[in-house]
Amino acid sequence: MKYKIDLLTALLLLLTTTAFTQKIASRGKLFIIGGGARTTGLMKTLMTTAQLKKEDYVVVLPMASEAGDTAYYYIKEDLRPVCSNTIANLNFTKETVNDKLWLDSVHKAKLIFITGGDQSRFMDIILHTPVHDAILGAFAKGATIAGSSAGAAMMSKEMITGNEYSGDSVKPGSFRKLQYDLVETKEGLGFLKTAVIDQHFIARSRYNRLLSVLAAFPGFDCIGIDESTAIIVNGKKITVTGEGQVVRLTLNTTGKMTAKKTGLIKLRKVQLNILTAGDEFLLK
């Protein structure tokens, strides 16, 4: 009798483990572009990553842009030379976040592309709505989620908004200081729990901003992606692709120091890696 119980327990454990493994294997990938020109080579790599079948389709979510139809047009123009699949434009508003037909289309998409613009504008529309759930659900089923510029920043749970704190106010940031609690962050899509993404990184020299974020989140990977460059996220594995560079900032937390009286950041043991196409690393 005991043997039968043990055998049943082992069988249940095997089934549970197999189901868990399949669930992990079915998770999708992220294709995060730092902005700028989306070259044909970069789009080909996106298609290789997404592995679309003939019956699959692409959904473009342009809500970060005030001119959603224009944003959709340019993404479609970049995709069309390398993609023969249907490319749909779903420009949700706060009034349409419960549209069942559109939500079903998002949930079943194999590639979702989030355009540039203002990441806060996008998240203000979809955060914790059925649209947000549909994006996460598509990813859980194996879809590739791509984003460029603002669409890159919102991949993190802790999302850089582009604003900085100045006294008691918040304003568009110039980030001319290395100061504690300088950078405004809000909740993003949440795909990356322990990493923050910055975009147009080298072209716009955003080191001050990302170093300030590193001081606020010392246990995170802080990743700056330059223009015409992307990272492919597959689980914890990151692969760099494209024409430019990716900067990765990490901190040995035993070396973290801050001078809070003046607000100026003091950091020791910061590790900086500058990476190009083909380089790989693992997220923390």
Short mmCIF file of C-alpha atoms in Angstrom, two decimals:
data_model
loop_
_atom_site.label_atom_id
_atom_site.label_comp_id
_atom_site.label_asym_id
_atom_site.label_seq_id
_atom_site.Cartn_x
_atom_site.Cartn_y
_atom_site.Cartn_z
CA MET A 1 0.00 0.00 0.00
CA LYS A 2 2.81 2.35 0.93
CA TYR A 3 4.53 1.56 -2.37
CA LYS A 4 1.40 2.52 -4.32
CA ILE A 5 1.13 5.81 -2.45
CA ASP A 6 4.79 6.61 -3.10
CA LEU A 7 4.37 5.76 -6.77
CA LEU A 8 1.31 8.01 -7.01
CA THR A 9 3.18 10.84 -5.30
CA ALA A 10 6.10 10.46 -7.72
CA LEU A 11 3.75 10.50 -10.70
CA LEU A 12 2.01 13.66 -9.48
CA LEU A 13 5.38 15.31 -8.88
CA LEU A 14 6.51 14.39 -12.40
CA LEU A 15 3.32 15.80 -13.95
CA THR A 16 3.61 19.00 -11.92
CA THR A 17 7.27 19.45 -12.85
CA THR A 18 6.54 18.80 -16.53
CA ALA A 19 3.69 21.33 -16.54
CA PHE A 20 5.92 23.90 -14.83
CA THR A 21 8.73 23.29 -17.35
CA GLN A 22 6.31 23.66 -20.25
CA LYS A 23 5.00 26.89 -18.77
CA ILE A 24 8.51 28.31 -18.51
CA ALA A 25 9.34 27.13 -22.04
CA SER A 26 6.23 28.79 -23.45
CA ARG A 27 7.20 32.22 -22.20
CA GLY A 28 7.88 34.71 -24.95
CA LYS A 29 10.82 36.97 -25.69
CA LEU A 30 11.41 40.69 -25.52
CA PHE A 31 12.96 42.66 -28.37
CA ILE A 32 13.89 46.06 -26.93
CA ILE A 33 15.13 48.73 -29.35
CA GLY A 34 16.86 51.87 -28.13
CA GLY A 35 15.15 54.10 -30.69
CA GLY A 36 16.43 55.79 -33.82
CA ALA A 37 16.43 54.18 -37.25
CA ARG A 38 15.05 50.66 -37.41
CA THR A 39 17.29 49.15 -40.07
CA THR A 40 16.26 46.28 -42.31
CA GLY A 41 18.84 44.11 -40.57
CA LEU A 42 17.33 44.88 -37.17
CA MET A 43 13.83 44.08 -38.45
CA LYS A 44 15.05 40.79 -39.93
CA THR A 45 16.43 39.84 -36.53
CA LEU A 46 13.10 40.74 -34.96
CA MET A 47 11.33 38.40 -37.39
CA THR A 48 13.81 35.62 -36.63
CA THR A 49 13.17 36.13 -32.92
CA ALA A 50 9.38 36.13 -33.29
CA GLN A 51 9.31 33.06 -35.60
CA LEU A 52 5.93 33.93 -37.10
CA LYS A 53 4.00 31.28 -38.95
CA LYS A 54 1.91 32.02 -42.03
CA GLU A 55 -1.30 32.33 -40.01
CA ASP A 56 0.19 34.54 -37.28
CA TYR A 57 -0.25 38.31 -37.17
CA VAL A 58 1.40 41.39 -35.70
CA VAL A 59 -0.32 43.90 -33.42
CA VAL A 60 1.02 47.46 -33.21
CA LEU A 61 0.14 49.43 -30.07
CA PRO A 62 0.82 53.14 -30.82
CA MET A 63 -0.70 54.72 -27.69
CA ALA A 64 2.57 56.31 -26.58
CA SER A 65 2.31 58.64 -29.55
CA GLU A 66 -0.13 61.53 -29.85
CA ALA A 67 -0.24 60.70 -33.57
CA GLY A 68 -1.00 57.00 -33.28
CA ASP A 69 -1.88 56.43 -36.93
CA THR A 70 1.39 58.03 -38.03
CA ALA A 71 3.40 55.90 -35.57
CA TYR A 72 1.65 52.80 -36.91
CA TYR A 73 2.37 53.80 -40.50
CA TYR A 74 6.12 54.07 -39.94
CA ILE A 75 6.35 50.81 -38.01
CA LYS A 76 4.42 49.07 -40.77
CA GLU A 77 6.76 50.56 -43.38
CA ASP A 78 9.76 49.19 -41.47
CA LEU A 79 8.22 45.75 -41.02
CA ARG A 80 6.72 45.27 -44.48
CA PRO A 81 10.00 44.47 -46.35
CA VAL A 82 10.64 41.55 -43.97
CA CYS A 83 7.13 40.54 -42.90
CA SER A 84 4.26 39.31 -45.09
CA ASN A 85 1.90 38.73 -42.13
CA THR A 86 -1.07 40.91 -41.27
CA ILE A 87 -0.03 44.01 -39.27
CA ALA A 88 -2.94 45.41 -37.23
CA ASN A 89 -3.21 48.84 -35.60
CA LEU A 90 -4.94 48.75 -32.19
CA ASN A 91 -4.88 52.29 -30.82
CA PHE A 92 -6.60 51.83 -27.45
CA THR A 93 -7.98 54.74 -25.45
CA LYS A 94 -9.26 54.82 -21.88
CA GLU A 95 -12.74 54.38 -23.33
CA THR A 96 -11.85 51.27 -25.36
CA VAL A 97 -9.68 49.26 -22.95
CA ASN A 98 -12.54 46.78 -22.48
CA ASP A 99 -13.15 46.17 -26.19
CA LYS A 100 -13.41 42.35 -26.25
CA LEU A 101 -12.60 41.94 -29.93
CA TRP A 102 -9.45 44.04 -29.72
CA LEU A 103 -8.39 42.37 -26.45
CA ASP A 104 -8.75 38.95 -28.03
CA SER A 105 -6.57 40.13 -30.92
CA VAL A 106 -3.85 41.28 -28.53
CA HIS A 107 -3.98 38.07 -26.51
CA LYS A 108 -3.60 35.89 -29.61
CA ALA A 109 -0.92 37.96 -31.36
CA LYS A 110 2.49 36.36 -31.87
CA LEU A 111 4.29 39.70 -32.16
CA ILE A 112 3.27 42.88 -30.36
CA PHE A 113 5.12 46.09 -31.26
CA ILE A 114 4.91 49.13 -28.95
CA THR A 115 5.88 52.39 -30.63
CA GLY A 116 7.79 55.39 -29.35
CA GLY A 117 6.41 58.62 -27.93
CA ASP A 118 5.73 59.16 -24.23
CA GLN A 119 5.90 56.05 -22.05
CA SER A 120 3.80 57.66 -19.33
CA ARG A 121 1.05 58.40 -21.84
CA PHE A 122 0.92 54.72 -22.81
CA MET A 123 0.92 53.43 -19.24
CA ASP A 124 -1.71 55.95 -18.12
CA ILE A 125 -4.06 54.36 -20.66
CA ILE A 126 -3.39 50.65 -20.06
CA LEU A 127 -1.90 50.14 -16.58
CA HIS A 128 -3.82 47.42 -14.69
CA THR A 129 -6.51 47.27 -17.37
CA PRO A 130 -7.55 44.29 -19.53
CA VAL A 131 -5.14 45.58 -22.20
CA HIS A 132 -2.22 45.22 -19.78
CA ASP A 133 -3.45 41.73 -18.90
CA ALA A 134 -3.75 40.81 -22.59
CA ILE A 135 -0.15 41.89 -23.31
CA LEU A 136 1.13 39.86 -20.37
CA GLY A 137 -1.08 36.94 -21.42
CA ALA A 138 0.28 36.96 -24.97
CA PHE A 139 3.82 36.91 -23.60
CA ALA A 140 2.99 34.01 -21.29
CA LYS A 141 1.75 32.08 -24.34
CA GLY A 142 5.02 32.64 -26.21
CA ALA A 143 4.56 35.93 -28.07
CA THR A 144 7.45 38.29 -28.71
CA ILE A 145 6.93 41.77 -27.25
CA ALA A 146 8.92 44.47 -29.05
CA GLY A 147 9.26 48.14 -28.26
CA SER A 148 11.29 51.10 -29.46
CA SER A 149 12.27 54.26 -27.57
CA ALA A 150 9.35 54.87 -25.16
CA GLY A 151 8.31 51.31 -25.98
CA ALA A 152 11.68 50.19 -24.64
CA ALA A 153 11.52 52.16 -21.38
CA MET A 154 8.17 50.68 -20.38
CA MET A 155 9.41 47.06 -20.48
CA SER A 156 10.69 47.43 -16.91
CA LYS A 157 8.57 47.30 -13.78
CA GLU A 158 10.42 50.44 -12.64
CA MET A 159 10.03 52.71 -15.67
CA ILE A 160 12.06 55.86 -16.31
CA THR A 161 9.58 58.60 -17.26
CA GLY A 162 12.11 61.12 -18.57
CA ASN A 163 11.29 63.60 -15.80
CA GLU A 164 13.44 64.68 -12.89
CA TYR A 165 12.61 65.97 -9.45
CA SER A 166 13.53 69.59 -8.84
CA GLY A 167 12.71 70.72 -5.33
CA ASP A 168 9.03 69.98 -4.83
CA SER A 169 8.26 69.85 -8.54
CA VAL A 170 8.75 67.43 -11.41
CA LYS A 171 9.83 68.67 -14.82
CA PRO A 172 11.34 67.34 -18.06
CA GLY A 173 14.86 66.32 -17.19
CA SER A 174 18.20 67.70 -18.27
CA PHE A 175 19.95 65.48 -15.67
CA ARG A 176 23.02 67.66 -15.23
CA LYS A 177 23.65 66.30 -11.74
CA LEU A 178 24.43 63.01 -10.08
CA GLN A 179 21.95 63.31 -7.28
CA TYR A 180 20.06 60.93 -5.06
CA ASP A 181 16.28 60.70 -5.75
CA LEU A 182 16.69 62.71 -8.95
CA VAL A 183 14.98 60.50 -11.52
CA GLU A 184 11.23 60.00 -11.61
CA THR A 185 10.14 56.40 -12.14
CA LYS A 186 6.65 54.96 -12.46
CA GLU A 187 5.25 51.48 -12.90
CA GLY A 188 5.83 50.02 -16.35
CA LEU A 189 4.67 46.83 -18.03
CA GLY A 190 6.64 44.72 -15.57
CA PHE A 191 8.43 42.24 -17.82
CA LEU A 192 11.80 43.06 -16.22
CA LYS A 193 11.53 42.96 -12.44
CA THR A 194 15.15 43.73 -11.56
CA ALA A 195 16.33 45.79 -14.52
CA VAL A 196 15.72 49.32 -15.79
CA ILE A 197 15.94 50.27 -19.47
CA ASP A 198 17.13 53.62 -20.82
CA GLN A 199 16.95 54.44 -24.54
CA HIS A 200 18.76 56.65 -27.11
CA PHE A 201 21.49 56.12 -24.56
CA ILE A 202 24.82 57.00 -26.14
CA ALA A 203 23.38 59.40 -28.73
CA ARG A 204 21.89 61.52 -25.93
CA SER A 205 24.61 60.87 -23.30
CA ARG A 206 22.24 59.69 -20.58
CA TYR A 207 24.87 58.45 -18.14
CA ASN A 208 23.86 60.85 -15.34
CA ARG A 209 20.29 59.63 -15.52
CA LEU A 210 21.15 55.93 -15.45
CA LEU A 211 23.75 56.31 -12.70
CA SER A 212 21.13 58.10 -10.61
CA VAL A 213 18.74 55.20 -11.24
CA LEU A 214 21.46 52.76 -10.18
CA ALA A 215 21.78 54.64 -6.87
CA ALA A 216 18.02 54.32 -6.36
CA PHE A 217 17.96 50.60 -7.30
CA PRO A 218 21.42 49.29 -6.38
CA GLY A 219 20.51 45.64 -6.91
CA PHE A 220 19.30 46.16 -10.49
CA ASP A 221 20.82 45.85 -13.94
CA CYS A 222 20.68 49.33 -15.45
CA ILE A 223 20.79 48.94 -19.22
CA GLY A 224 21.27 51.80 -21.68
CA ILE A 225 20.47 50.89 -25.29
CA ASP A 226 21.69 53.13 -28.10
CA GLU A 227 19.87 53.94 -31.34
CA SER A 228 19.52 51.29 -34.08
CA THR A 229 20.41 48.74 -31.43
CA ALA A 230 18.38 46.22 -29.46
CA ILE A 231 18.59 43.62 -26.77
CA ILE A 232 16.81 40.29 -27.06
CA VAL A 233 15.60 39.01 -23.70
CA ASN A 234 15.03 35.26 -23.44
CA GLY A 235 14.46 34.40 -19.78
CA LYS A 236 17.49 35.83 -18.00
CA LYS A 237 19.69 35.72 -21.09
CA ILE A 238 20.34 39.02 -22.88
CA THR A 239 21.76 39.17 -26.42
CA VAL A 240 22.83 42.42 -28.08
CA THR A 241 21.99 43.02 -31.74
CA GLY A 242 22.09 45.95 -34.16
CA GLU A 243 24.56 48.62 -35.20
CA GLY A 244 25.35 50.39 -31.93
CA GLN A 245 26.21 49.67 -28.32
CA VAL A 246 24.58 48.72 -25.06
CA VAL A 247 25.86 50.00 -21.72
CA ARG A 248 25.27 47.87 -18.64
CA LEU A 249 25.74 49.39 -15.18
CA THR A 250 25.72 47.20 -12.08
CA LEU A 251 26.80 47.72 -8.51
CA ASN A 252 28.38 45.56 -5.87
CA THR A 253 25.94 46.54 -3.10
CA THR A 254 28.64 46.24 -0.43
CA GLY A 255 30.28 49.20 -2.12
CA LYS A 256 27.21 51.45 -2.21
CA MET A 257 27.59 54.80 -0.43
CA THR A 258 25.30 57.83 -0.46
CA ALA A 259 25.67 61.28 1.06
CA LYS A 260 22.02 62.04 1.74
CA LYS A 261 22.60 65.33 3.54
CA THR A 262 23.63 67.04 0.33
CA GLY A 263 21.75 64.72 -2.01
CA LEU A 264 24.93 63.99 -3.98
CA ILE A 265 25.52 60.37 -4.94
CA LYS A 266 28.64 58.54 -3.85
CA LEU A 267 29.10 55.13 -5.48
CA ARG A 268 31.97 52.68 -5.33
CA LYS A 269 32.48 49.40 -7.15
CA VAL A 270 30.29 50.34 -10.10
CA GLN A 271 30.81 47.94 -12.98
CA LEU A 272 30.38 49.33 -16.50
CA ASN A 273 30.26 47.09 -19.56
CA ILE A 274 30.02 48.39 -23.13
CA LEU A 275 28.63 45.71 -25.42
CA THR A 276 28.06 45.28 -29.16
CA ALA A 277 26.22 42.87 -31.44
CA GLY A 278 26.62 39.24 -30.43
CA ASP A 279 27.58 39.97 -26.81
CA GLU A 280 25.55 38.21 -24.14
CA PHE A 281 25.02 38.44 -20.39
CA LEU A 282 22.64 37.16 -17.73
CA LEU A 283 20.29 39.36 -15.75
CA LYS A 284 20.71 39.35 -12.00
#
